[in-house]
mmCIF file of C-alpha atoms in Angstrom:
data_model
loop_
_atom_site.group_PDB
_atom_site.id
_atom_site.type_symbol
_atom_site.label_atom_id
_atom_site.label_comp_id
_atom_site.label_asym_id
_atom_site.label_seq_id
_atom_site.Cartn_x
_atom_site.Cartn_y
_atom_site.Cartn_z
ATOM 1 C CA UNK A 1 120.743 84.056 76.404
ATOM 2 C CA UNK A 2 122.361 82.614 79.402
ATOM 3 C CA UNK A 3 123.159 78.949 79.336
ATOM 4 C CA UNK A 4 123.026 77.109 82.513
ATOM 5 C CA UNK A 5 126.505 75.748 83.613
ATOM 6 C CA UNK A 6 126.945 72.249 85.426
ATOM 7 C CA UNK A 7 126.874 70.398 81.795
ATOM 8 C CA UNK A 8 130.406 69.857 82.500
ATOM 9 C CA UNK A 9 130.574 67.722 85.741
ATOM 10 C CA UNK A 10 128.421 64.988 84.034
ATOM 11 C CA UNK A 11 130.654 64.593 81.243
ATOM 12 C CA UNK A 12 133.650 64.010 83.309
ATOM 13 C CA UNK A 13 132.619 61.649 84.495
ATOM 14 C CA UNK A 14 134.115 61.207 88.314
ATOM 15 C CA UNK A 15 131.559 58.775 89.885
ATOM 16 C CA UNK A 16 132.732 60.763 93.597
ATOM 17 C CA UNK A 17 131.294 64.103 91.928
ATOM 18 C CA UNK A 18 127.987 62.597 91.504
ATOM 19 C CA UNK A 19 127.534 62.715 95.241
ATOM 20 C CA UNK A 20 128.883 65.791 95.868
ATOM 21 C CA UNK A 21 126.891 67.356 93.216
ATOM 22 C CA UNK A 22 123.473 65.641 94.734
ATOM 23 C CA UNK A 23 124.917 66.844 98.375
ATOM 24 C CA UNK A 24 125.215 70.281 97.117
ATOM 25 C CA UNK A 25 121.824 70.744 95.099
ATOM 26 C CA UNK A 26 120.031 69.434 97.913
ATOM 27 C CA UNK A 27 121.817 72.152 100.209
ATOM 28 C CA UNK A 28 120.941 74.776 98.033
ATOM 29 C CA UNK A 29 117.265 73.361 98.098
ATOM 30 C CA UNK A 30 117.340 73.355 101.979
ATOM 31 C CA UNK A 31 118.770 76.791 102.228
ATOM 32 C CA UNK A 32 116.464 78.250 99.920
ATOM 33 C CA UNK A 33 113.742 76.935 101.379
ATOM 34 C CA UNK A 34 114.280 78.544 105.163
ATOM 35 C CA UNK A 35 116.090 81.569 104.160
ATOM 36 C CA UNK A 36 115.224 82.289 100.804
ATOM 37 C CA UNK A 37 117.578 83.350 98.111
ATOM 38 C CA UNK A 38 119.041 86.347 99.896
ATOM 39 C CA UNK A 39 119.632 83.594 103.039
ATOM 40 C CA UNK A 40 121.430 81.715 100.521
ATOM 41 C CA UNK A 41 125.446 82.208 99.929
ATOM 42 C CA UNK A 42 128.036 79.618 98.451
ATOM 43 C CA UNK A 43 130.054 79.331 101.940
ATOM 44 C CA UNK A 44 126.671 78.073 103.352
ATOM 45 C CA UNK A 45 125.977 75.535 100.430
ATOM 46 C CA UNK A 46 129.371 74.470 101.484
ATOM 47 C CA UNK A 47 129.028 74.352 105.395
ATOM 48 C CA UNK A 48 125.685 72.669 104.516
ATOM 49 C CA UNK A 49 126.733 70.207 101.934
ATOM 50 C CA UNK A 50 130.015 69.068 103.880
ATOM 51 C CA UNK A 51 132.529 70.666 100.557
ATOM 52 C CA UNK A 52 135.083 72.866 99.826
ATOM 53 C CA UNK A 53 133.668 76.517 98.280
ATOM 54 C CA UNK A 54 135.900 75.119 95.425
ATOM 55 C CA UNK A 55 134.398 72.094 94.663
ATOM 56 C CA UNK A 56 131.144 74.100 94.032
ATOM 57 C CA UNK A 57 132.927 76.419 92.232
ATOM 58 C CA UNK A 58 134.341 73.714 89.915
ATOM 59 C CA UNK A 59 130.921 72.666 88.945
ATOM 60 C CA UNK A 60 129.141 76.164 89.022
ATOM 61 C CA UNK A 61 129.816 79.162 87.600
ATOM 62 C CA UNK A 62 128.454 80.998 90.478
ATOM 63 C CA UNK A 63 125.490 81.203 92.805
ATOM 64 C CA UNK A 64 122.954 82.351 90.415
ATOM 65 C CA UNK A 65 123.285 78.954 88.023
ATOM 66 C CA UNK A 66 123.925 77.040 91.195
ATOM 67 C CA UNK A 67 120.189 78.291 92.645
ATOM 68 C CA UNK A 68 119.159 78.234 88.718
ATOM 69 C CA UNK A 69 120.240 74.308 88.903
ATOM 70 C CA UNK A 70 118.696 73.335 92.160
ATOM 71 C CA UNK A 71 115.224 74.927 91.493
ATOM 72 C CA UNK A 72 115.308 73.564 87.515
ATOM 73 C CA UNK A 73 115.943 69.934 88.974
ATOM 74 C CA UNK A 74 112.993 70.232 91.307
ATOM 75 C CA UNK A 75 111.125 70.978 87.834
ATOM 76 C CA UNK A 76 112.187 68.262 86.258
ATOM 77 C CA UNK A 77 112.221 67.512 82.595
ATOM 78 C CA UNK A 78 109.905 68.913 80.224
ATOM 79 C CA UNK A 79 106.988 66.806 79.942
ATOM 80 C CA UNK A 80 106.176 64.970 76.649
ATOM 81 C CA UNK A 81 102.729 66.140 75.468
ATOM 82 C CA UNK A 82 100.612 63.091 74.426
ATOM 83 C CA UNK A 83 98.988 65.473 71.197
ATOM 84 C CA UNK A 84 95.926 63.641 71.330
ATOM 85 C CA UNK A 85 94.043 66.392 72.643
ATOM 86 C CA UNK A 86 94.329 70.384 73.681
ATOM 87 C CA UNK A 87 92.784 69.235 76.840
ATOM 88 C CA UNK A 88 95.528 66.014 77.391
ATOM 89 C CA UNK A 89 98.296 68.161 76.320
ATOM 90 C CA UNK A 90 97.374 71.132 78.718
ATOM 91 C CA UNK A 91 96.983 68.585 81.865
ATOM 92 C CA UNK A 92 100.041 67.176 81.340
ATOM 93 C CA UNK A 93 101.322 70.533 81.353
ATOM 94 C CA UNK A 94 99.604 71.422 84.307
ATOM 95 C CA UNK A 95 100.596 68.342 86.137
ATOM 96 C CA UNK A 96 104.448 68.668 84.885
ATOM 97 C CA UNK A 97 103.632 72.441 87.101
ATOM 98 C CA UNK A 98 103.061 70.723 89.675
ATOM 99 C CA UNK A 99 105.298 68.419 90.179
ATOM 100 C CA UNK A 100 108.306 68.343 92.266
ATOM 101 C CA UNK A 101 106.090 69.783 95.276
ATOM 102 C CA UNK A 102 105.808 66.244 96.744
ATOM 103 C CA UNK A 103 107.772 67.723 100.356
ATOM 104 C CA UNK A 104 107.431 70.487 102.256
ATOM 105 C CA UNK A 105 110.704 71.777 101.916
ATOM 106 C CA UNK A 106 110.036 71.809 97.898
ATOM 107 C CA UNK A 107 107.389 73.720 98.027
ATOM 108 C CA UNK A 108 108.583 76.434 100.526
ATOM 109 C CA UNK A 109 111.554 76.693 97.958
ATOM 110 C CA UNK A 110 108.778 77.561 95.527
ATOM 111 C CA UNK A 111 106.720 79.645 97.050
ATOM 112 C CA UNK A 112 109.519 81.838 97.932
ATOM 113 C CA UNK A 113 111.200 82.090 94.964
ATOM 114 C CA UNK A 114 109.294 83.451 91.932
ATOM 115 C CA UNK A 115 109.005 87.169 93.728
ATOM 116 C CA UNK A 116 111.886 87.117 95.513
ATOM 117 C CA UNK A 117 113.871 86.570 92.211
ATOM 118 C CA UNK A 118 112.743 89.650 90.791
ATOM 119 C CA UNK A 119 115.448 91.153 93.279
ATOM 120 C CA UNK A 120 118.364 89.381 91.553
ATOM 121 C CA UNK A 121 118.416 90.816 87.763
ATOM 122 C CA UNK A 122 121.297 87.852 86.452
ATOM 123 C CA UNK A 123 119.361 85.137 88.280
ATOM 124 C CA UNK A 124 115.873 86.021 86.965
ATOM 125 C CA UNK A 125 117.288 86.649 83.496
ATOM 126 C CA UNK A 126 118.694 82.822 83.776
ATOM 127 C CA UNK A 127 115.915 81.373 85.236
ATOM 128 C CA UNK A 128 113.592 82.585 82.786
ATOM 129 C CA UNK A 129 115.926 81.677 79.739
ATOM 130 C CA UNK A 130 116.279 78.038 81.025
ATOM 131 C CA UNK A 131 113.537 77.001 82.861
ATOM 132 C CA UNK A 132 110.341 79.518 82.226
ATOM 133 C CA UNK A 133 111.292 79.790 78.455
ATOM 134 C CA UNK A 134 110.967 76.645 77.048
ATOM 135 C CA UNK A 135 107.878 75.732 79.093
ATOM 136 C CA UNK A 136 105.992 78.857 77.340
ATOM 137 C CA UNK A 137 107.149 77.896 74.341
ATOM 138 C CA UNK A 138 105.809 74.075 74.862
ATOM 139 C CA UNK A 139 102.650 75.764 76.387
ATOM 140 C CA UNK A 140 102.682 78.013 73.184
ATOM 141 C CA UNK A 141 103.078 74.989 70.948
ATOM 142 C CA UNK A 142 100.200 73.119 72.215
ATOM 143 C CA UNK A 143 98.026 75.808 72.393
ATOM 144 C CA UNK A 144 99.000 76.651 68.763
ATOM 145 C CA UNK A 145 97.991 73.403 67.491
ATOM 146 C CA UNK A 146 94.759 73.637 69.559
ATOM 147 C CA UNK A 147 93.753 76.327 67.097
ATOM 148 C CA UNK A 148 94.587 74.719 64.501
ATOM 149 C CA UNK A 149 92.691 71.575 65.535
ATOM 150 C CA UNK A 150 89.241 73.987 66.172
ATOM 151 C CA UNK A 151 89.576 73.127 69.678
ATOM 152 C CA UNK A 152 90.157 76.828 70.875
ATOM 153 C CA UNK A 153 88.900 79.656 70.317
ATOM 154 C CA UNK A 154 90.642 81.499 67.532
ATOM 155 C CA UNK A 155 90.136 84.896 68.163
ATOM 156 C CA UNK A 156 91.934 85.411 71.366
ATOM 157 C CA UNK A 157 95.547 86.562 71.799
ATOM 158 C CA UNK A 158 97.831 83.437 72.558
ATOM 159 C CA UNK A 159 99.590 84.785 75.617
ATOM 160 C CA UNK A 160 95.640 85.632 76.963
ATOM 161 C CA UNK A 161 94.583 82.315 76.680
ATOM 162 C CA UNK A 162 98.086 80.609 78.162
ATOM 163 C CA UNK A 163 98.039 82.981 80.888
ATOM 164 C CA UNK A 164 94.117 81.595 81.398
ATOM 165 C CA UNK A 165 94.973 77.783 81.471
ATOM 166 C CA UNK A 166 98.201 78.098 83.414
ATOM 167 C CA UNK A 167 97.455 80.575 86.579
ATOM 168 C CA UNK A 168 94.718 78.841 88.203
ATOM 169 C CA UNK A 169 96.875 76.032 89.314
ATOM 170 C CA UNK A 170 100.274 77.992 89.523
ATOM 171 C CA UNK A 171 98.453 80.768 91.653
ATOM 172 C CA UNK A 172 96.461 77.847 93.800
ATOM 173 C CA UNK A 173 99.712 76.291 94.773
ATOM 174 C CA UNK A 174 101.336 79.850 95.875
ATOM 175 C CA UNK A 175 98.687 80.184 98.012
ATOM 176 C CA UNK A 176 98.353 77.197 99.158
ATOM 177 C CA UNK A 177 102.292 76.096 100.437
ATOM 178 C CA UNK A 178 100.895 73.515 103.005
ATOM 179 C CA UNK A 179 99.458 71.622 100.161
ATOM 180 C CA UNK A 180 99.838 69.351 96.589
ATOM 181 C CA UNK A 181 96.722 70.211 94.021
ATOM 182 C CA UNK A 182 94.626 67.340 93.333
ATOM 183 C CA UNK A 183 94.222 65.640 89.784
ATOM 184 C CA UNK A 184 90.522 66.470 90.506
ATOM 185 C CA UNK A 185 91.309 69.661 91.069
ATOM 186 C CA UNK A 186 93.818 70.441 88.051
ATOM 187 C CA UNK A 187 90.809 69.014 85.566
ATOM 188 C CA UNK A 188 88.465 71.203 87.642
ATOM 189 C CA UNK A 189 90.579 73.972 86.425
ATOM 190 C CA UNK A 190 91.328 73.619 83.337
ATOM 191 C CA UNK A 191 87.845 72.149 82.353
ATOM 192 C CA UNK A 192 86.345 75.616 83.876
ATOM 193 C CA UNK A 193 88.905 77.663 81.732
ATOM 194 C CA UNK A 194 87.812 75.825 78.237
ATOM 195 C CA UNK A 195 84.599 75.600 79.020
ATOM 196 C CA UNK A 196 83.983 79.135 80.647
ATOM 197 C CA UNK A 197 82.733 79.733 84.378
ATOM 198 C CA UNK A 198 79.899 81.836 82.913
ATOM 199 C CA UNK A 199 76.256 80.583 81.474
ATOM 200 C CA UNK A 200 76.227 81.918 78.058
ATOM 201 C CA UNK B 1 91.786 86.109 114.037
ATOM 202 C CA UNK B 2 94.592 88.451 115.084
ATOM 203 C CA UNK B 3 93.599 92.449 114.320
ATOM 204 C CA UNK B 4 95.625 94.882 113.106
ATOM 205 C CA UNK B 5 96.807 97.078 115.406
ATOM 206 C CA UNK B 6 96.844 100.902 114.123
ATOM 207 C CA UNK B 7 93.368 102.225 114.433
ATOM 208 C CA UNK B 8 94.586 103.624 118.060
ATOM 209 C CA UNK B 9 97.071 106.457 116.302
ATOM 210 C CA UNK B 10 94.247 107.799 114.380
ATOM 211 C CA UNK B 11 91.645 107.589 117.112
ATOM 212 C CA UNK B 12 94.210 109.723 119.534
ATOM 213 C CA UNK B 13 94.469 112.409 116.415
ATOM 214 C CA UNK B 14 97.849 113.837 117.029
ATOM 215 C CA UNK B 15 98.944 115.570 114.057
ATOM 216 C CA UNK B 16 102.678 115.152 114.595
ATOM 217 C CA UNK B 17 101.757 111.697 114.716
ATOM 218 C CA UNK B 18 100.742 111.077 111.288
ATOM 219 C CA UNK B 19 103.938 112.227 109.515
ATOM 220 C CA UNK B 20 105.608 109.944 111.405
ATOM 221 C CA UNK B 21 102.991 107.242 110.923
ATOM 222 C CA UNK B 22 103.596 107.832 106.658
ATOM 223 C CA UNK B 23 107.272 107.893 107.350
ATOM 224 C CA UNK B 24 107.563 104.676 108.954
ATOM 225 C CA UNK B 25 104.867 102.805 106.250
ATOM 226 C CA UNK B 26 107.098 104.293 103.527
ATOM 227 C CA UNK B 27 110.103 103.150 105.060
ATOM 228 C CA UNK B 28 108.510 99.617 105.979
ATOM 229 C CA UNK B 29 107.823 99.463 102.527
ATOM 230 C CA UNK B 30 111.252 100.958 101.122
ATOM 231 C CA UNK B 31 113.181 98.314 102.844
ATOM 232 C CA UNK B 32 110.232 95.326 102.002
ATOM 233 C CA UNK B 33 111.275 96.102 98.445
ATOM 234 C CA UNK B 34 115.438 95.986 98.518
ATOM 235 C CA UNK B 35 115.266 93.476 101.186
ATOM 236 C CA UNK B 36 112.206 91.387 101.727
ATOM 237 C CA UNK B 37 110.725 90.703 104.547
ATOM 238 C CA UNK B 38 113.791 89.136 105.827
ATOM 239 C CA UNK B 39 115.931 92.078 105.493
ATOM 240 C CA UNK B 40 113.155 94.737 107.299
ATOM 241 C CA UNK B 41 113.198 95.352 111.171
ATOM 242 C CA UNK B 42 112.366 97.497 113.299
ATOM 243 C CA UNK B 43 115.562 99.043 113.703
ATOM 244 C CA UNK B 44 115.604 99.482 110.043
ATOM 245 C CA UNK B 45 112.297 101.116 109.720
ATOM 246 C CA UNK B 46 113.357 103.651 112.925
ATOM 247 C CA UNK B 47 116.861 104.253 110.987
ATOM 248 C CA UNK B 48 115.257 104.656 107.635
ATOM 249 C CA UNK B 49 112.339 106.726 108.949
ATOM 250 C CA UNK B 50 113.927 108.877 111.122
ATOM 251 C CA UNK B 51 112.432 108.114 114.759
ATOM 252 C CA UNK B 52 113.093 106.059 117.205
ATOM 253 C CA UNK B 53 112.027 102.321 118.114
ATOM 254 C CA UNK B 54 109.416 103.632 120.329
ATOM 255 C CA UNK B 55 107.766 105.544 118.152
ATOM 256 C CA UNK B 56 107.158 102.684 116.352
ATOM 257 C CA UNK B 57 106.215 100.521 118.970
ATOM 258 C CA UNK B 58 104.011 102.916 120.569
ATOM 259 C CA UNK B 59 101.983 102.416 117.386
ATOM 260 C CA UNK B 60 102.408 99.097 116.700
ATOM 261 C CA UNK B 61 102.583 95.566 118.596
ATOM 262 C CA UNK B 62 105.735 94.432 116.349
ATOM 263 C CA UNK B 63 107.077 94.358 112.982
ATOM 264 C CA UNK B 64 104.463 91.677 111.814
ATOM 265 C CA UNK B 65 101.897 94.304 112.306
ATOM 266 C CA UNK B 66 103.963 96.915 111.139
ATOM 267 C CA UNK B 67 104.791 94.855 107.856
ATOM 268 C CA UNK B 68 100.919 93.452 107.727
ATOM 269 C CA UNK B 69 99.885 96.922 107.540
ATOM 270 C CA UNK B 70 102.566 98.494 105.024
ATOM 271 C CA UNK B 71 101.173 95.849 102.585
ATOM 272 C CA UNK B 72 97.735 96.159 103.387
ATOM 273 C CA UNK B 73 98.139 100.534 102.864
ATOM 274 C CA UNK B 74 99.002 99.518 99.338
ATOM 275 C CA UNK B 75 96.034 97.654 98.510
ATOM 276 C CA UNK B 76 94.015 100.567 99.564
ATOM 277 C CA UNK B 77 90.180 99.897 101.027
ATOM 278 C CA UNK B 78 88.056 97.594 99.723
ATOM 279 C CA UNK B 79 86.434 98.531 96.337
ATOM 280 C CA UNK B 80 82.675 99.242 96.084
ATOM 281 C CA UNK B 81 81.295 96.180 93.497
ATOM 282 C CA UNK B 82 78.605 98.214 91.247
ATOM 283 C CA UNK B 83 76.224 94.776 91.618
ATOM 284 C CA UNK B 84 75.301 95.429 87.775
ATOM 285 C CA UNK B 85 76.508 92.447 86.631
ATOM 286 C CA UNK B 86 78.859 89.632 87.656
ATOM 287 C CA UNK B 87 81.456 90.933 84.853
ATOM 288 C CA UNK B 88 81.112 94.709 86.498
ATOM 289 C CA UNK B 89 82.151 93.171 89.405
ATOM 290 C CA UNK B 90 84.575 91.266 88.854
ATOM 291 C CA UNK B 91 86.224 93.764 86.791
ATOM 292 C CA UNK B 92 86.031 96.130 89.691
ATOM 293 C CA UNK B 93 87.612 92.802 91.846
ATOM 294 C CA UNK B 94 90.250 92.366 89.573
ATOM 295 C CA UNK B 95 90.560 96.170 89.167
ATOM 296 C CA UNK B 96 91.118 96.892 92.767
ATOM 297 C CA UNK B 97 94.011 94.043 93.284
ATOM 298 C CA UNK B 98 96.192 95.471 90.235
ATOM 299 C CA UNK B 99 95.768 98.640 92.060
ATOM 300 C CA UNK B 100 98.770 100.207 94.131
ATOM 301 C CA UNK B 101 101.383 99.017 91.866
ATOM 302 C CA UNK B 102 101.886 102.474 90.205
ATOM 303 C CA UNK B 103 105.344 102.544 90.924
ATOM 304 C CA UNK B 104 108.111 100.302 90.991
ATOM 305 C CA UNK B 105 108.833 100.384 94.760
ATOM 306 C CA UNK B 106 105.514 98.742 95.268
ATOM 307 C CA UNK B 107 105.472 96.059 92.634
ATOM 308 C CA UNK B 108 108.520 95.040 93.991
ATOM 309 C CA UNK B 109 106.755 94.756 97.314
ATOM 310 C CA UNK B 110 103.641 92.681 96.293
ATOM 311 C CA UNK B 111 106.477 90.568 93.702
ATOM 312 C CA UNK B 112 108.021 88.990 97.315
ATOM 313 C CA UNK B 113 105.369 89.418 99.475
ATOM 314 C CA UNK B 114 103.068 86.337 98.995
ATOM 315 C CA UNK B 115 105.950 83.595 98.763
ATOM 316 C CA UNK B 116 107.536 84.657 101.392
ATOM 317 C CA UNK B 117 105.390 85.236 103.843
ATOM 318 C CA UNK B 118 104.729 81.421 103.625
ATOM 319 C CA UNK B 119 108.095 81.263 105.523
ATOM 320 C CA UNK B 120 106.112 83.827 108.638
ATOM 321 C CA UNK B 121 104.100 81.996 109.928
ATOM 322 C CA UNK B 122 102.500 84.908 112.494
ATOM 323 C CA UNK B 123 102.780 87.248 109.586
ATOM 324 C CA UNK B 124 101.243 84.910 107.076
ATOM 325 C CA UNK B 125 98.077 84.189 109.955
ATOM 326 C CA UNK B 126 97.959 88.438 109.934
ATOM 327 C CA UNK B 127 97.855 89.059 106.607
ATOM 328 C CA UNK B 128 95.413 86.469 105.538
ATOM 329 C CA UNK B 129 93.238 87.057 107.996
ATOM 330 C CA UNK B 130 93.284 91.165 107.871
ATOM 331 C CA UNK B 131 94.026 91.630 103.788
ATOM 332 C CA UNK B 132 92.770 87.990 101.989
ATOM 333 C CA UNK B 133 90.066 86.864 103.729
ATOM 334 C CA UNK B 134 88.036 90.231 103.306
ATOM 335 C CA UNK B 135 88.724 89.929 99.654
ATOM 336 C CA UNK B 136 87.989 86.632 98.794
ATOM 337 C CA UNK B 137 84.610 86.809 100.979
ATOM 338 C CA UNK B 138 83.569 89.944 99.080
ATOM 339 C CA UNK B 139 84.598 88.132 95.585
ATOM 340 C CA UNK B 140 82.388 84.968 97.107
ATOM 341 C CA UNK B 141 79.525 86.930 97.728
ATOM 342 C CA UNK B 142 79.663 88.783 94.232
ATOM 343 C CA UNK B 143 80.128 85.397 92.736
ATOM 344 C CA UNK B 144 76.538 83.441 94.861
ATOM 345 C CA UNK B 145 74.703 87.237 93.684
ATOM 346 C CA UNK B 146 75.919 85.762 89.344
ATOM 347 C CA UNK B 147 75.247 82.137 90.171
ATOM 348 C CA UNK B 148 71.308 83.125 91.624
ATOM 349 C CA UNK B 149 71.053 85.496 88.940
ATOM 350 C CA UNK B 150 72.272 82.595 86.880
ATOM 351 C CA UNK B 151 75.094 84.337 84.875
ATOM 352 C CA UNK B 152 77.299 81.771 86.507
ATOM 353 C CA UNK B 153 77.442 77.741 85.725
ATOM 354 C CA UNK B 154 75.490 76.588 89.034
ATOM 355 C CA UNK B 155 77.698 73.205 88.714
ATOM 356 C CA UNK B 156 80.878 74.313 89.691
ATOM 357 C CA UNK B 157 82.081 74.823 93.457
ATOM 358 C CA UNK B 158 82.593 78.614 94.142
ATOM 359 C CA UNK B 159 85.909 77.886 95.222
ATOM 360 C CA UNK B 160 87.135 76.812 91.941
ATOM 361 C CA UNK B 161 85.358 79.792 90.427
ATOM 362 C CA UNK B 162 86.728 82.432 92.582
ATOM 363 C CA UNK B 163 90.372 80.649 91.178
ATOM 364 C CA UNK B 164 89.592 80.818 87.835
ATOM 365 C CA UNK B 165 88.415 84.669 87.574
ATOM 366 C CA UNK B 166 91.293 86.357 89.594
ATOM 367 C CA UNK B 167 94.251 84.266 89.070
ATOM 368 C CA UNK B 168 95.514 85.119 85.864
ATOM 369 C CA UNK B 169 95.440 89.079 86.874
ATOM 370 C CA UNK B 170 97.465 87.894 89.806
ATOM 371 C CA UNK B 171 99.565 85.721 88.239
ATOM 372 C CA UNK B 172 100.633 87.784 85.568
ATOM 373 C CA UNK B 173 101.427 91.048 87.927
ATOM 374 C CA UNK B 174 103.770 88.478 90.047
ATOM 375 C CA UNK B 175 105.488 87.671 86.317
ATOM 376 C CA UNK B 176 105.402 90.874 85.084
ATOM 377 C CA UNK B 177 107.063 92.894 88.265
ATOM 378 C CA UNK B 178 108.092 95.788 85.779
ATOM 379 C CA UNK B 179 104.699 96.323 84.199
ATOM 380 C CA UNK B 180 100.897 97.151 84.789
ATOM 381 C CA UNK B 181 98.586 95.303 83.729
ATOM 382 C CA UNK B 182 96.305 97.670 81.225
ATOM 383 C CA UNK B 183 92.522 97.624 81.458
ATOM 384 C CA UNK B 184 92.227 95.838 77.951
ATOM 385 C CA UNK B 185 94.096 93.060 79.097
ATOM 386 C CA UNK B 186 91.777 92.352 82.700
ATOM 387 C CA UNK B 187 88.800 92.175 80.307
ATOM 388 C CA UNK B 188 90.664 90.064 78.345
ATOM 389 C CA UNK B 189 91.083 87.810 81.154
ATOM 390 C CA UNK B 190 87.682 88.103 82.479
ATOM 391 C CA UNK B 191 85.784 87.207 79.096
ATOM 392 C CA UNK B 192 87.957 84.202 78.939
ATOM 393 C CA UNK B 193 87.238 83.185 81.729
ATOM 394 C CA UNK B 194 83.758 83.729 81.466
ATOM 395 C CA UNK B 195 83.314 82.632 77.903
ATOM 396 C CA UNK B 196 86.108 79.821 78.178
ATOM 397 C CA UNK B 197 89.089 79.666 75.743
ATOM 398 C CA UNK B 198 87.726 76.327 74.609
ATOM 399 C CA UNK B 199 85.383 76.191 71.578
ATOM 400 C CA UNK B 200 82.147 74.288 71.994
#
């Protein structure tokens, strides 16, 4: 497993890095979003972020955990599930999807970037590993106790039915770069995946 | 709606003209999937191909075309729904968009393709207009034929519908770049979606 890198910087401590590191994540950000990751080199992060190639370096072990960083932040934290409910818990999962696609710069830098990583082997093996990982396995855990609750259906493969409740919104917002889903929309999902689009 | 442009080749039926014609889609494609849209020109294409820049042009307006119709080759024509039954054709849908990604080269292609064409804006306008729209009006009409025949809730907007049924096969090829999807698992999709996940 690949561990991301810039753990470090925070725990120095240097109130001036703080900045810098901001200056160069949002760099990253805008150079992914116009050119895309194979636009996107550390001597432009620099010339973009207004620092030396070696204060990135300092912070970042290279240019795939620097783009792993930048895209992770826009990601956010995991969301906390509230448990009260398979439907709560796979909204708030939904919504934590989402999120981070408030501009239009974010979302370009989305769009973009699940296909073109499968280019970049080390990248896509890091990005998975820190920031697709543990959201399956949250997605996994929810869905797991959903079972267990009665509230799904039992005899359907796991990774069927997270694939099911996750890719109408993920897909919608691929195709849909211009725009941010609606709540309405998200529960108009995810209440047609539970409930089934056919009459039976 | 823009058109794309290479009916004309065919129409003028020179034979020559058709090995180049497969040379330069292979090579579009070739350098789509090292490269990405961003790395692919026209001067690419002629090196890669073999001919020169006006054999390409004399075939096609620009490289948006060129590209637009590289992509659209790979999806093939647009399948034949059996009208049996709104799982028949969906499956046949769902069937015909996993198609074309027999070998690496081409998953590759389709892996990039969407996101980042949201960065072409002429390209993306193409594209849509010559490869998506035709497929999501021939998925809408499949899916008014289930809701009269009522094997489809009548209460939910087709749009959301048409979401639900094809975006876990396409959101699973885009995370899956290095696999196929198998038959089993597109029904499995399907009679989720149709059944819901969700016991009630």
């Amino acid at each position: 497993m690949t561990e991301i890198a810039p753990a470090e910087p925070r725990r120095a401590g240097r109130p001036r890095s703080e900045g810098a590191d901001r200056a160069i994540i949002e760099a990253t950000l805008d150079l992914l979003a116009d050119y895309g990751i194979a636009g996107t080199t550390i001597e432009g992060v620099a010339a973009r972020a207004g620092v030396g190639k070696t204060t990135i370096y300092r912070r970042w072990k290279g240019l795939e955990s620097l783009i792993c960083d930048a895209v992770a932040e826009l990601k956010g934290p995991l969301p906390t599930l509230p448990g009260t409910s398979i439907r709560d818990d796979l909204l708030a999962l939904v919504e934590a999807a989402a999120r981070g696609r408030e501009s239009a710069r974010n979302r370009k830098v989305y769009a973009c970037f699940i296909g073109e990583m499968a280019r970049y082997p080390a990248l896509d093996a890091q990005y998975r590993s820190a920031v697709i990982e543990p959201r399956r396995a949250l997605t996994r855990s929810a869905l797991e106790r959903g079972v267990e609750r009665g509230e799904l259906r039992a005899d359907l493969d796991l990774d069927v039915i997270a694939e099911i409740v996750t890719a109408p919104t993920l897909h919608w917002m691929l195709h849909n770069p211009d725009r941010n889903p609606t709540r309405q929309l998200l529960e108009q999902f995810l209440d047609g995946v539970l409930h089934g689009v056919g009459r039976s």
